[in-house]
Amino acid sequence: MKALLLLLFTLLYSSTYAQSVYTGTIDKYPIELILNIYSDDEIQGIYVYNSNDEPIDISGTIKNKVLSILEKDANEKVTGKMVFDKFSAKATQLSGTWTNPSGTKTFKITLTKKYDLEEGEDITWNNRELLQEATSGNQYFKIVLTKAKEDYQARVKALKVYEKKTDKLLQTIAVDCQPMGFNSVETGDFNFDGQADISLFEASYAGANTSSKYFLVDGNGQYKDSGFEGVSLTFDAKTKRITEVNQCCAGAQYTSTLYKVVNNKMVKLEQHCFVYDEKKQDYLERKLKDCQ
């Protein structure tokens, strides 16, 4: 639980200075690259080769106007290094190098900024797509963002499902959600039927509470809104149960609710209340009315 809360806090409250989408090439190979630049000059992002649309994790730092980035595989093994001299987040063109871990191969990187995903008052823009890190089988995903003048932050207005390699648009799902950058989409078997479904981050609330929208895959390979609702849901494939944890009162108490899935509907099994005890320095179970 503590690890989950820390992760959510980090994701929700890290200060992003800039979020940008670039297209270009490494050597002769077309790529798309997304960079999140944080206020402490740390970098997180992903990029894909257009030939396979498999996202690659990248992270790095900016020091003395030099952007250094490491790319890693699913096992956190370094698979390459990118370096951009005289880097500026405002630049529309970037030039750098990609080098393999052994240093025996180096290729030129040429990038053009496609757009920034700006936030703030009196800023407006529409229908900017953002690649997602999560993929499923032969599919990859992009969220479609729109920034209205009256909103400080952009809203996710659609989720698009694409076919890898061909870039064929398979499905567009209309939504209205808060963004979570390139981590807005996750995959999982949310109704425990053995098929891969997808979720989309919906909103953050007080404390560590969040919500997502869950889309179940049907017999035609299309994603349908499950109607699953709840705060900070987790899914246990072994027990085939869903747990909801709803925190309240600055973490002083929370309710834990257990569900099963029947005919693709969440059915409540039990609910418990836990209140933090200062003397015990731990959460103790209380009556449900104590969490009201």
PDB file of C-alpha atoms in Angstrom:
ATOM      1  CA  MET A   1       0.000   0.000   0.000  1.00  0.00           C
ATOM      2  CA  LYS A   2       2.738   2.490   0.966  1.00  0.00           C
ATOM      3  CA  ALA A   3       4.609   1.806  -2.301  1.00  0.00           C
ATOM      4  CA  LEU A   4       1.442   2.375  -4.331  1.00  0.00           C
ATOM      5  CA  LEU A   5       0.704   5.669  -2.597  1.00  0.00           C
ATOM      6  CA  LEU A   6       4.270   6.874  -3.145  1.00  0.00           C
ATOM      7  CA  LEU A   7       4.097   6.008  -6.840  1.00  0.00           C
ATOM      8  CA  LEU A   8       0.811   7.838  -7.279  1.00  0.00           C
ATOM      9  CA  PHE A   9       2.147  10.879  -5.458  1.00  0.00           C
ATOM     10  CA  THR A  10       5.213  10.953  -7.700  1.00  0.00           C
ATOM     11  CA  LEU A  11       3.171  10.668 -10.890  1.00  0.00           C
ATOM     12  CA  LEU A  12       0.546  13.189  -9.913  1.00  0.00           C
ATOM     13  CA  TYR A  13       2.638  15.903  -8.350  1.00  0.00           C
ATOM     14  CA  SER A  14       5.948  15.957 -10.215  1.00  0.00           C
ATOM     15  CA  SER A  15       6.309  19.429 -11.738  1.00  0.00           C
ATOM     16  CA  THR A  16       6.491  19.176 -15.529  1.00  0.00           C
ATOM     17  CA  TYR A  17       8.231  22.098 -17.204  1.00  0.00           C
ATOM     18  CA  ALA A  18       7.558  20.917 -20.758  1.00  0.00           C
ATOM     19  CA  GLN A  19       6.001  18.029 -22.616  1.00  0.00           C
ATOM     20  CA  SER A  20       6.879  17.787 -26.292  1.00  0.00           C
ATOM     21  CA  VAL A  21       6.360  15.468 -29.253  1.00  0.00           C
ATOM     22  CA  TYR A  22       9.080  15.120 -31.898  1.00  0.00           C
ATOM     23  CA  THR A  23       9.376  13.237 -35.167  1.00  0.00           C
ATOM     24  CA  GLY A  24      12.539  12.490 -37.102  1.00  0.00           C
ATOM     25  CA  THR A  25      15.154   9.833 -37.716  1.00  0.00           C
ATOM     26  CA  ILE A  26      17.915   7.841 -36.099  1.00  0.00           C
ATOM     27  CA  ASP A  27      20.249   7.201 -39.012  1.00  0.00           C
ATOM     28  CA  LYS A  28      17.713   6.481 -41.781  1.00  0.00           C
ATOM     29  CA  TYR A  29      15.022   5.027 -39.520  1.00  0.00           C
ATOM     30  CA  PRO A  30      11.920   7.177 -38.802  1.00  0.00           C
ATOM     31  CA  ILE A  31      11.008   7.624 -35.134  1.00  0.00           C
ATOM     32  CA  GLU A  32       8.548   9.459 -32.896  1.00  0.00           C
ATOM     33  CA  LEU A  33       9.799  10.701 -29.524  1.00  0.00           C
ATOM     34  CA  ILE A  34       8.012  12.135 -26.480  1.00  0.00           C
ATOM     35  CA  LEU A  35       9.899  14.074 -23.804  1.00  0.00           C
ATOM     36  CA  ASN A  36       8.746  15.164 -20.358  1.00  0.00           C
ATOM     37  CA  ILE A  37      11.123  17.748 -18.931  1.00  0.00           C
ATOM     38  CA  TYR A  38      10.737  18.304 -15.193  1.00  0.00           C
ATOM     39  CA  SER A  39      11.599  21.385 -13.157  1.00  0.00           C
ATOM     40  CA  ASP A  40      14.759  19.737 -11.797  1.00  0.00           C
ATOM     41  CA  ASP A  41      15.994  19.093 -15.384  1.00  0.00           C
ATOM     42  CA  GLU A  42      15.257  15.384 -15.150  1.00  0.00           C
ATOM     43  CA  ILE A  43      13.879  13.744 -18.305  1.00  0.00           C
ATOM     44  CA  GLN A  44      11.382  10.938 -18.794  1.00  0.00           C
ATOM     45  CA  GLY A  45       9.981   9.796 -22.096  1.00  0.00           C
ATOM     46  CA  ILE A  46       9.444   7.146 -24.720  1.00  0.00           C
ATOM     47  CA  TYR A  47      10.186   6.735 -28.399  1.00  0.00           C
ATOM     48  CA  VAL A  48       9.283   4.294 -31.156  1.00  0.00           C
ATOM     49  CA  TYR A  49      10.674   3.240 -34.467  1.00  0.00           C
ATOM     50  CA  ASN A  50       7.813   3.705 -36.927  1.00  0.00           C
ATOM     51  CA  SER A  51       8.579   0.328 -38.454  1.00  0.00           C
ATOM     52  CA  ASN A  52       7.404  -1.597 -35.362  1.00  0.00           C
ATOM     53  CA  ASP A  53       5.646   0.896 -33.008  1.00  0.00           C
ATOM     54  CA  GLU A  54       7.146  -0.712 -29.890  1.00  0.00           C
ATOM     55  CA  PRO A  55       7.707   1.995 -27.237  1.00  0.00           C
ATOM     56  CA  ILE A  56      11.171   2.220 -25.692  1.00  0.00           C
ATOM     57  CA  ASP A  57      11.659   3.832 -22.256  1.00  0.00           C
ATOM     58  CA  ILE A  58      14.095   6.727 -22.007  1.00  0.00           C
ATOM     59  CA  SER A  59      15.320   8.828 -19.093  1.00  0.00           C
ATOM     60  CA  GLY A  60      18.043  11.374 -18.594  1.00  0.00           C
ATOM     61  CA  THR A  61      19.205  14.787 -17.443  1.00  0.00           C
ATOM     62  CA  ILE A  62      20.082  18.231 -18.745  1.00  0.00           C
ATOM     63  CA  LYS A  63      23.431  19.592 -17.571  1.00  0.00           C
ATOM     64  CA  ASN A  64      25.171  22.630 -19.050  1.00  0.00           C
ATOM     65  CA  LYS A  65      22.721  22.582 -21.972  1.00  0.00           C
ATOM     66  CA  VAL A  66      23.621  18.972 -22.803  1.00  0.00           C
ATOM     67  CA  LEU A  67      20.738  16.514 -22.836  1.00  0.00           C
ATOM     68  CA  SER A  68      21.915  12.971 -22.081  1.00  0.00           C
ATOM     69  CA  ILE A  69      19.386  10.151 -22.399  1.00  0.00           C
ATOM     70  CA  LEU A  70      19.602   6.438 -21.689  1.00  0.00           C
ATOM     71  CA  GLU A  71      17.232   4.000 -23.350  1.00  0.00           C
ATOM     72  CA  LYS A  72      16.327   0.770 -21.558  1.00  0.00           C
ATOM     73  CA  ASP A  73      14.536  -2.470 -22.347  1.00  0.00           C
ATOM     74  CA  ALA A  74      11.783  -4.128 -20.282  1.00  0.00           C
ATOM     75  CA  ASN A  75      14.424  -5.562 -17.933  1.00  0.00           C
ATOM     76  CA  GLU A  76      15.959  -2.111 -17.273  1.00  0.00           C
ATOM     77  CA  LYS A  77      19.026  -3.015 -19.308  1.00  0.00           C
ATOM     78  CA  VAL A  78      20.601  -0.058 -21.107  1.00  0.00           C
ATOM     79  CA  THR A  79      20.302  -0.518 -24.874  1.00  0.00           C
ATOM     80  CA  GLY A  80      21.555   2.844 -26.103  1.00  0.00           C
ATOM     81  CA  LYS A  81      22.489   6.435 -25.305  1.00  0.00           C
ATOM     82  CA  MET A  82      21.339   9.671 -26.926  1.00  0.00           C
ATOM     83  CA  VAL A  83      23.203  12.969 -26.571  1.00  0.00           C
ATOM     84  CA  PHE A  84      21.989  16.394 -27.716  1.00  0.00           C
ATOM     85  CA  ASP A  85      24.442  19.295 -27.369  1.00  0.00           C
ATOM     86  CA  LYS A  86      23.159  22.868 -26.946  1.00  0.00           C
ATOM     87  CA  PHE A  87      19.741  21.525 -26.046  1.00  0.00           C
ATOM     88  CA  SER A  88      16.813  23.903 -25.629  1.00  0.00           C
ATOM     89  CA  ALA A  89      13.246  22.851 -24.826  1.00  0.00           C
ATOM     90  CA  LYS A  90      12.063  25.731 -27.039  1.00  0.00           C
ATOM     91  CA  ALA A  91      14.024  24.633 -30.121  1.00  0.00           C
ATOM     92  CA  THR A  92      12.014  23.336 -33.077  1.00  0.00           C
ATOM     93  CA  GLN A  93      14.970  21.339 -34.438  1.00  0.00           C
ATOM     94  CA  LEU A  94      17.260  18.974 -32.527  1.00  0.00           C
ATOM     95  CA  SER A  95      20.429  17.217 -33.653  1.00  0.00           C
ATOM     96  CA  GLY A  96      22.237  14.578 -31.683  1.00  0.00           C
ATOM     97  CA  THR A  97      23.753  11.128 -31.693  1.00  0.00           C
ATOM     98  CA  TRP A  98      22.654   7.630 -30.712  1.00  0.00           C
ATOM     99  CA  THR A  99      25.374   5.250 -29.498  1.00  0.00           C
ATOM    100  CA  ASN A 100      25.097   1.557 -28.612  1.00  0.00           C
ATOM    101  CA  PRO A 101      26.190   0.357 -25.121  1.00  0.00           C
ATOM    102  CA  SER A 102      29.590  -0.874 -26.301  1.00  0.00           C
ATOM    103  CA  GLY A 103      30.313   2.392 -28.112  1.00  0.00           C
ATOM    104  CA  THR A 104      31.014   0.626 -31.399  1.00  0.00           C
ATOM    105  CA  LYS A 105      28.115   2.163 -33.347  1.00  0.00           C
ATOM    106  CA  THR A 106      27.034   5.799 -33.520  1.00  0.00           C
ATOM    107  CA  PHE A 107      24.192   7.217 -35.609  1.00  0.00           C
ATOM    108  CA  LYS A 108      22.979  10.745 -36.213  1.00  0.00           C
ATOM    109  CA  ILE A 109      19.631  11.840 -34.750  1.00  0.00           C
ATOM    110  CA  THR A 110      17.589  14.533 -36.478  1.00  0.00           C
ATOM    111  CA  LEU A 111      14.331  15.663 -34.842  1.00  0.00           C
ATOM    112  CA  THR A 112      11.628  18.218 -35.602  1.00  0.00           C
ATOM    113  CA  LYS A 113       9.237  19.318 -32.882  1.00  0.00           C
ATOM    114  CA  LYS A 114       5.697  18.368 -33.863  1.00  0.00           C
ATOM    115  CA  TYR A 115       4.101  20.263 -30.988  1.00  0.00           C
ATOM    116  CA  ASP A 116       4.281  21.131 -27.317  1.00  0.00           C
ATOM    117  CA  LEU A 117       1.466  20.188 -24.972  1.00  0.00           C
ATOM    118  CA  GLU A 118       1.301  23.574 -23.255  1.00  0.00           C
ATOM    119  CA  GLU A 119      -0.674  24.293 -20.108  1.00  0.00           C
ATOM    120  CA  GLY A 120      -1.802  27.584 -18.584  1.00  0.00           C
ATOM    121  CA  GLU A 121      -4.401  30.284 -18.838  1.00  0.00           C
ATOM    122  CA  ASP A 122      -5.509  31.754 -22.196  1.00  0.00           C
ATOM    123  CA  ILE A 123      -3.848  28.909 -24.150  1.00  0.00           C
ATOM    124  CA  THR A 124      -5.927  26.967 -26.650  1.00  0.00           C
ATOM    125  CA  TRP A 125      -5.160  24.090 -28.984  1.00  0.00           C
ATOM    126  CA  ASN A 126      -7.037  21.051 -30.309  1.00  0.00           C
ATOM    127  CA  ASN A 127      -6.659  17.396 -31.189  1.00  0.00           C
ATOM    128  CA  ARG A 128      -3.001  16.754 -30.414  1.00  0.00           C
ATOM    129  CA  GLU A 129      -2.218  13.045 -30.205  1.00  0.00           C
ATOM    130  CA  LEU A 130       0.121  11.611 -27.585  1.00  0.00           C
ATOM    131  CA  LEU A 131       1.612   8.130 -27.940  1.00  0.00           C
ATOM    132  CA  GLN A 132       1.165   5.807 -24.967  1.00  0.00           C
ATOM    133  CA  GLU A 133       3.786   3.559 -23.422  1.00  0.00           C
ATOM    134  CA  ALA A 134       1.380   0.619 -23.000  1.00  0.00           C
ATOM    135  CA  THR A 135       0.670  -1.680 -25.953  1.00  0.00           C
ATOM    136  CA  SER A 136      -1.433  -4.811 -26.403  1.00  0.00           C
ATOM    137  CA  GLY A 137      -0.604  -7.525 -28.908  1.00  0.00           C
ATOM    138  CA  ASN A 138      -0.498  -5.912 -32.355  1.00  0.00           C
ATOM    139  CA  GLN A 139      -2.067  -2.674 -31.098  1.00  0.00           C
ATOM    140  CA  TYR A 140      -0.711   0.621 -29.834  1.00  0.00           C
ATOM    141  CA  PHE A 141      -2.590   3.591 -28.413  1.00  0.00           C
ATOM    142  CA  LYS A 142      -2.702   7.374 -28.544  1.00  0.00           C
ATOM    143  CA  ILE A 143      -4.729   9.799 -26.474  1.00  0.00           C
ATOM    144  CA  VAL A 144      -6.186  12.896 -28.157  1.00  0.00           C
ATOM    145  CA  LEU A 145      -5.788  16.076 -26.117  1.00  0.00           C
ATOM    146  CA  THR A 146      -7.543  19.434 -26.367  1.00  0.00           C
ATOM    147  CA  LYS A 147      -6.662  22.537 -24.361  1.00  0.00           C
ATOM    148  CA  ALA A 148      -9.616  24.879 -23.778  1.00  0.00           C
ATOM    149  CA  LYS A 149      -9.061  28.506 -22.795  1.00  0.00           C
ATOM    150  CA  GLU A 150     -11.010  28.140 -19.547  1.00  0.00           C
ATOM    151  CA  ASP A 151      -9.041  25.074 -18.404  1.00  0.00           C
ATOM    152  CA  TYR A 152      -5.505  25.285 -17.036  1.00  0.00           C
ATOM    153  CA  GLN A 153      -4.732  21.723 -18.140  1.00  0.00           C
ATOM    154  CA  ALA A 154      -5.642  19.886 -21.329  1.00  0.00           C
ATOM    155  CA  ARG A 155      -8.360  17.246 -21.355  1.00  0.00           C
ATOM    156  CA  VAL A 156      -8.278  13.829 -23.006  1.00  0.00           C
ATOM    157  CA  LYS A 157     -11.133  13.859 -25.502  1.00  0.00           C
ATOM    158  CA  ALA A 158     -10.524  10.558 -27.283  1.00  0.00           C
ATOM    159  CA  LEU A 159      -8.557   7.330 -27.125  1.00  0.00           C
ATOM    160  CA  LYS A 160      -7.346   5.932 -30.439  1.00  0.00           C
ATOM    161  CA  VAL A 161      -6.394   2.311 -31.111  1.00  0.00           C
ATOM    162  CA  TYR A 162      -3.897   1.703 -33.931  1.00  0.00           C
ATOM    163  CA  GLU A 163      -2.460  -1.388 -35.584  1.00  0.00           C
ATOM    164  CA  LYS A 164       1.303  -1.765 -35.194  1.00  0.00           C
ATOM    165  CA  LYS A 165       3.473  -1.493 -38.308  1.00  0.00           C
ATOM    166  CA  THR A 166       0.571  -0.458 -40.594  1.00  0.00           C
ATOM    167  CA  ASP A 167      -0.612   2.476 -38.399  1.00  0.00           C
ATOM    168  CA  LYS A 168      -4.181   1.609 -39.368  1.00  0.00           C
ATOM    169  CA  LEU A 169      -6.749   3.299 -37.107  1.00  0.00           C
ATOM    170  CA  LEU A 170      -8.837   0.501 -35.593  1.00  0.00           C
ATOM    171  CA  GLN A 171     -11.062   2.375 -33.157  1.00  0.00           C
ATOM    172  CA  THR A 172     -11.718   5.820 -31.704  1.00  0.00           C
ATOM    173  CA  ILE A 173     -13.317   6.020 -28.250  1.00  0.00           C
ATOM    174  CA  ALA A 174     -14.795   9.351 -27.115  1.00  0.00           C
ATOM    175  CA  VAL A 175     -13.910  10.234 -23.495  1.00  0.00           C
ATOM    176  CA  ASP A 176     -13.451  13.235 -21.221  1.00  0.00           C
ATOM    177  CA  CYS A 177     -10.591  12.608 -18.776  1.00  0.00           C
ATOM    178  CA  GLN A 178      -7.603  14.176 -17.104  1.00  0.00           C
ATOM    179  CA  PRO A 179      -4.274  13.324 -18.764  1.00  0.00           C
ATOM    180  CA  MET A 180      -1.494  11.272 -17.203  1.00  0.00           C
ATOM    181  CA  GLY A 181       0.982  11.890 -20.014  1.00  0.00           C
ATOM    182  CA  PHE A 182       2.208   8.840 -21.893  1.00  0.00           C
ATOM    183  CA  ASN A 183       1.134   6.663 -18.938  1.00  0.00           C
ATOM    184  CA  SER A 184      -2.590   7.392 -19.347  1.00  0.00           C
ATOM    185  CA  VAL A 185      -3.317   3.931 -20.796  1.00  0.00           C
ATOM    186  CA  GLU A 186      -2.714   0.603 -19.076  1.00  0.00           C
ATOM    187  CA  THR A 187      -3.481  -2.953 -20.135  1.00  0.00           C
ATOM    188  CA  GLY A 188      -4.878  -5.856 -18.099  1.00  0.00           C
ATOM    189  CA  ASP A 189      -7.572  -8.503 -17.856  1.00  0.00           C
ATOM    190  CA  PHE A 190     -10.124  -6.475 -15.933  1.00  0.00           C
ATOM    191  CA  ASN A 191     -13.049  -8.924 -16.156  1.00  0.00           C
ATOM    192  CA  PHE A 192     -10.871 -12.035 -15.738  1.00  0.00           C
ATOM    193  CA  ASP A 193     -11.942 -13.684 -19.006  1.00  0.00           C
ATOM    194  CA  GLY A 194      -8.415 -14.310 -20.276  1.00  0.00           C
ATOM    195  CA  GLN A 195      -8.422 -11.461 -22.803  1.00  0.00           C
ATOM    196  CA  ALA A 196      -6.411  -8.267 -22.690  1.00  0.00           C
ATOM    197  CA  ASP A 197      -8.465  -5.153 -21.907  1.00  0.00           C
ATOM    198  CA  ILE A 198      -7.380  -1.520 -21.540  1.00  0.00           C
ATOM    199  CA  SER A 199      -7.885   1.213 -18.976  1.00  0.00           C
ATOM    200  CA  LEU A 200      -7.607   4.989 -19.295  1.00  0.00           C
ATOM    201  CA  PHE A 201      -6.709   7.266 -16.397  1.00  0.00           C
ATOM    202  CA  GLU A 202      -9.754   9.403 -15.609  1.00  0.00           C
ATOM    203  CA  ALA A 203      -9.096  11.698 -12.658  1.00  0.00           C
ATOM    204  CA  SER A 204      -7.198  12.304  -9.429  1.00  0.00           C
ATOM    205  CA  TYR A 205      -8.943  13.316  -6.233  1.00  0.00           C
ATOM    206  CA  ALA A 206      -8.008  14.108  -2.644  1.00  0.00           C
ATOM    207  CA  GLY A 207      -4.974  12.245  -1.344  1.00  0.00           C
ATOM    208  CA  ALA A 208      -3.969   9.217  -3.377  1.00  0.00           C
ATOM    209  CA  ASN A 209      -7.462   8.564  -4.745  1.00  0.00           C
ATOM    210  CA  THR A 210      -7.711   8.119  -8.504  1.00  0.00           C
ATOM    211  CA  SER A 211     -10.186   6.708 -10.988  1.00  0.00           C
ATOM    212  CA  SER A 212      -9.894   5.122 -14.417  1.00  0.00           C
ATOM    213  CA  LYS A 213     -12.224   4.074 -17.199  1.00  0.00           C
ATOM    214  CA  TYR A 214     -12.092   0.386 -18.119  1.00  0.00           C
ATOM    215  CA  PHE A 215     -12.740  -0.912 -21.625  1.00  0.00           C
ATOM    216  CA  LEU A 216     -13.373  -4.627 -22.167  1.00  0.00           C
ATOM    217  CA  VAL A 217     -12.568  -6.263 -25.477  1.00  0.00           C
ATOM    218  CA  ASP A 218     -15.547  -7.932 -27.207  1.00  0.00           C
ATOM    219  CA  GLY A 219     -15.754 -10.825 -29.663  1.00  0.00           C
ATOM    220  CA  ASN A 220     -15.022  -8.491 -32.572  1.00  0.00           C
ATOM    221  CA  GLY A 221     -11.857  -7.120 -31.038  1.00  0.00           C
ATOM    222  CA  GLN A 222     -13.500  -3.791 -30.196  1.00  0.00           C
ATOM    223  CA  TYR A 223     -13.219  -2.102 -26.798  1.00  0.00           C
ATOM    224  CA  LYS A 224     -16.469  -1.375 -24.935  1.00  0.00           C
ATOM    225  CA  ASP A 225     -16.904   0.736 -21.808  1.00  0.00           C
ATOM    226  CA  SER A 226     -17.260  -1.694 -18.898  1.00  0.00           C
ATOM    227  CA  GLY A 227     -19.123   0.683 -16.642  1.00  0.00           C
ATOM    228  CA  PHE A 228     -16.760  -0.339 -13.820  1.00  0.00           C
ATOM    229  CA  GLU A 229     -16.666   2.429 -11.218  1.00  0.00           C
ATOM    230  CA  GLY A 230     -14.625   2.918  -8.082  1.00  0.00           C
ATOM    231  CA  VAL A 231     -11.673   4.668  -6.502  1.00  0.00           C
ATOM    232  CA  SER A 232      -8.150   3.294  -6.922  1.00  0.00           C
ATOM    233  CA  LEU A 233      -9.248  -0.124  -8.160  1.00  0.00           C
ATOM    234  CA  THR A 234      -6.775  -3.022  -8.224  1.00  0.00           C
ATOM    235  CA  PHE A 235      -7.342  -6.344  -9.997  1.00  0.00           C
ATOM    236  CA  ASP A 236      -6.163  -9.727  -8.665  1.00  0.00           C
ATOM    237  CA  ALA A 237      -5.922 -12.304 -11.448  1.00  0.00           C
ATOM    238  CA  LYS A 238      -5.382 -15.190  -8.990  1.00  0.00           C
ATOM    239  CA  THR A 239      -8.470 -14.600  -6.856  1.00  0.00           C
ATOM    240  CA  LYS A 240     -10.425 -12.898  -9.669  1.00  0.00           C
ATOM    241  CA  ARG A 241     -11.400 -10.130  -7.311  1.00  0.00           C
ATOM    242  CA  ILE A 242     -11.360  -6.334  -7.534  1.00  0.00           C
ATOM    243  CA  THR A 243     -10.362  -4.214  -4.537  1.00  0.00           C
ATOM    244  CA  GLU A 244     -11.323  -0.572  -4.102  1.00  0.00           C
ATOM    245  CA  VAL A 245      -9.380   1.584  -1.632  1.00  0.00           C
ATOM    246  CA  ASN A 246     -10.975   4.956  -0.877  1.00  0.00           C
ATOM    247  CA  GLN A 247      -8.775   7.181   1.286  1.00  0.00           C
ATOM    248  CA  CYS A 248     -10.183  10.050   3.312  1.00  0.00           C
ATOM    249  CA  CYS A 249      -9.284  12.818   5.718  1.00  0.00           C
ATOM    250  CA  ALA A 250      -5.647  13.315   4.740  1.00  0.00           C
ATOM    251  CA  GLY A 251      -4.970   9.586   5.078  1.00  0.00           C
ATOM    252  CA  ALA A 252      -6.496   9.285   8.547  1.00  0.00           C
ATOM    253  CA  GLN A 253      -8.920   6.627   7.348  1.00  0.00           C
ATOM    254  CA  TYR A 254      -9.873   4.528   4.353  1.00  0.00           C
ATOM    255  CA  THR A 255     -12.457   2.010   3.228  1.00  0.00           C
ATOM    256  CA  SER A 256     -11.573  -1.208   1.460  1.00  0.00           C
ATOM    257  CA  THR A 257     -14.260  -2.830  -0.697  1.00  0.00           C
ATOM    258  CA  LEU A 258     -14.002  -6.236  -2.360  1.00  0.00           C
ATOM    259  CA  TYR A 259     -15.883  -7.091  -5.592  1.00  0.00           C
ATOM    260  CA  LYS A 260     -16.322 -10.039  -7.901  1.00  0.00           C
ATOM    261  CA  VAL A 261     -17.256  -9.836 -11.576  1.00  0.00           C
ATOM    262  CA  VAL A 262     -20.557 -11.373 -12.682  1.00  0.00           C
ATOM    263  CA  ASN A 263     -21.666 -10.988 -16.306  1.00  0.00           C
ATOM    264  CA  ASN A 264     -19.135  -8.165 -16.686  1.00  0.00           C
ATOM    265  CA  LYS A 265     -20.602  -6.280 -13.716  1.00  0.00           C
ATOM    266  CA  MET A 266     -18.917  -5.461 -10.414  1.00  0.00           C
ATOM    267  CA  VAL A 267     -20.739  -7.129  -7.508  1.00  0.00           C
ATOM    268  CA  LYS A 268     -19.855  -6.026  -3.961  1.00  0.00           C
ATOM    269  CA  LEU A 269     -18.819  -8.832  -1.612  1.00  0.00           C
ATOM    270  CA  GLU A 270     -17.631  -7.026   1.511  1.00  0.00           C
ATOM    271  CA  GLN A 271     -16.508  -3.643   2.810  1.00  0.00           C
ATOM    272  CA  HIS A 272     -14.265  -2.635   5.714  1.00  0.00           C
ATOM    273  CA  CYS A 273     -13.311   0.590   7.476  1.00  0.00           C
ATOM    274  CA  PHE A 274      -9.795   1.336   8.755  1.00  0.00           C
ATOM    275  CA  VAL A 275      -8.835   4.312  10.940  1.00  0.00           C
ATOM    276  CA  TYR A 276      -5.291   5.336  11.801  1.00  0.00           C
ATOM    277  CA  ASP A 277      -4.423   4.928  15.471  1.00  0.00           C
ATOM    278  CA  GLU A 278      -1.734   7.318  16.698  1.00  0.00           C
ATOM    279  CA  LYS A 279      -0.809   5.136  19.653  1.00  0.00           C
ATOM    280  CA  LYS A 280      -0.514   1.941  17.611  1.00  0.00           C
ATOM    281  CA  GLN A 281       1.026   3.806  14.661  1.00  0.00           C
ATOM    282  CA  ASP A 282      -1.093   1.641  12.390  1.00  0.00           C
ATOM    283  CA  TYR A 283      -4.513   1.372  10.753  1.00  0.00           C
ATOM    284  CA  LEU A 284      -7.106  -0.487  12.845  1.00  0.00           C
ATOM    285  CA  GLU A 285     -10.416  -1.824  11.606  1.00  0.00           C
ATOM    286  CA  ARG A 286     -13.496   0.012  12.846  1.00  0.00           C
ATOM    287  CA  LYS A 287     -17.212  -0.065  12.143  1.00  0.00           C
ATOM    288  CA  LEU A 288     -18.270   1.137   8.718  1.00  0.00           C
ATOM    289  CA  LYS A 289     -20.028   4.142  10.207  1.00  0.00           C
ATOM    290  CA  ASP A 290     -16.664   5.383  11.485  1.00  0.00           C
ATOM    291  CA  CYS A 291     -15.574   5.919   7.887  1.00  0.00           C
ATOM    292  CA  GLN A 292     -18.675   7.827   6.842  1.00  0.00           C
TER     293      GLN A 292
END
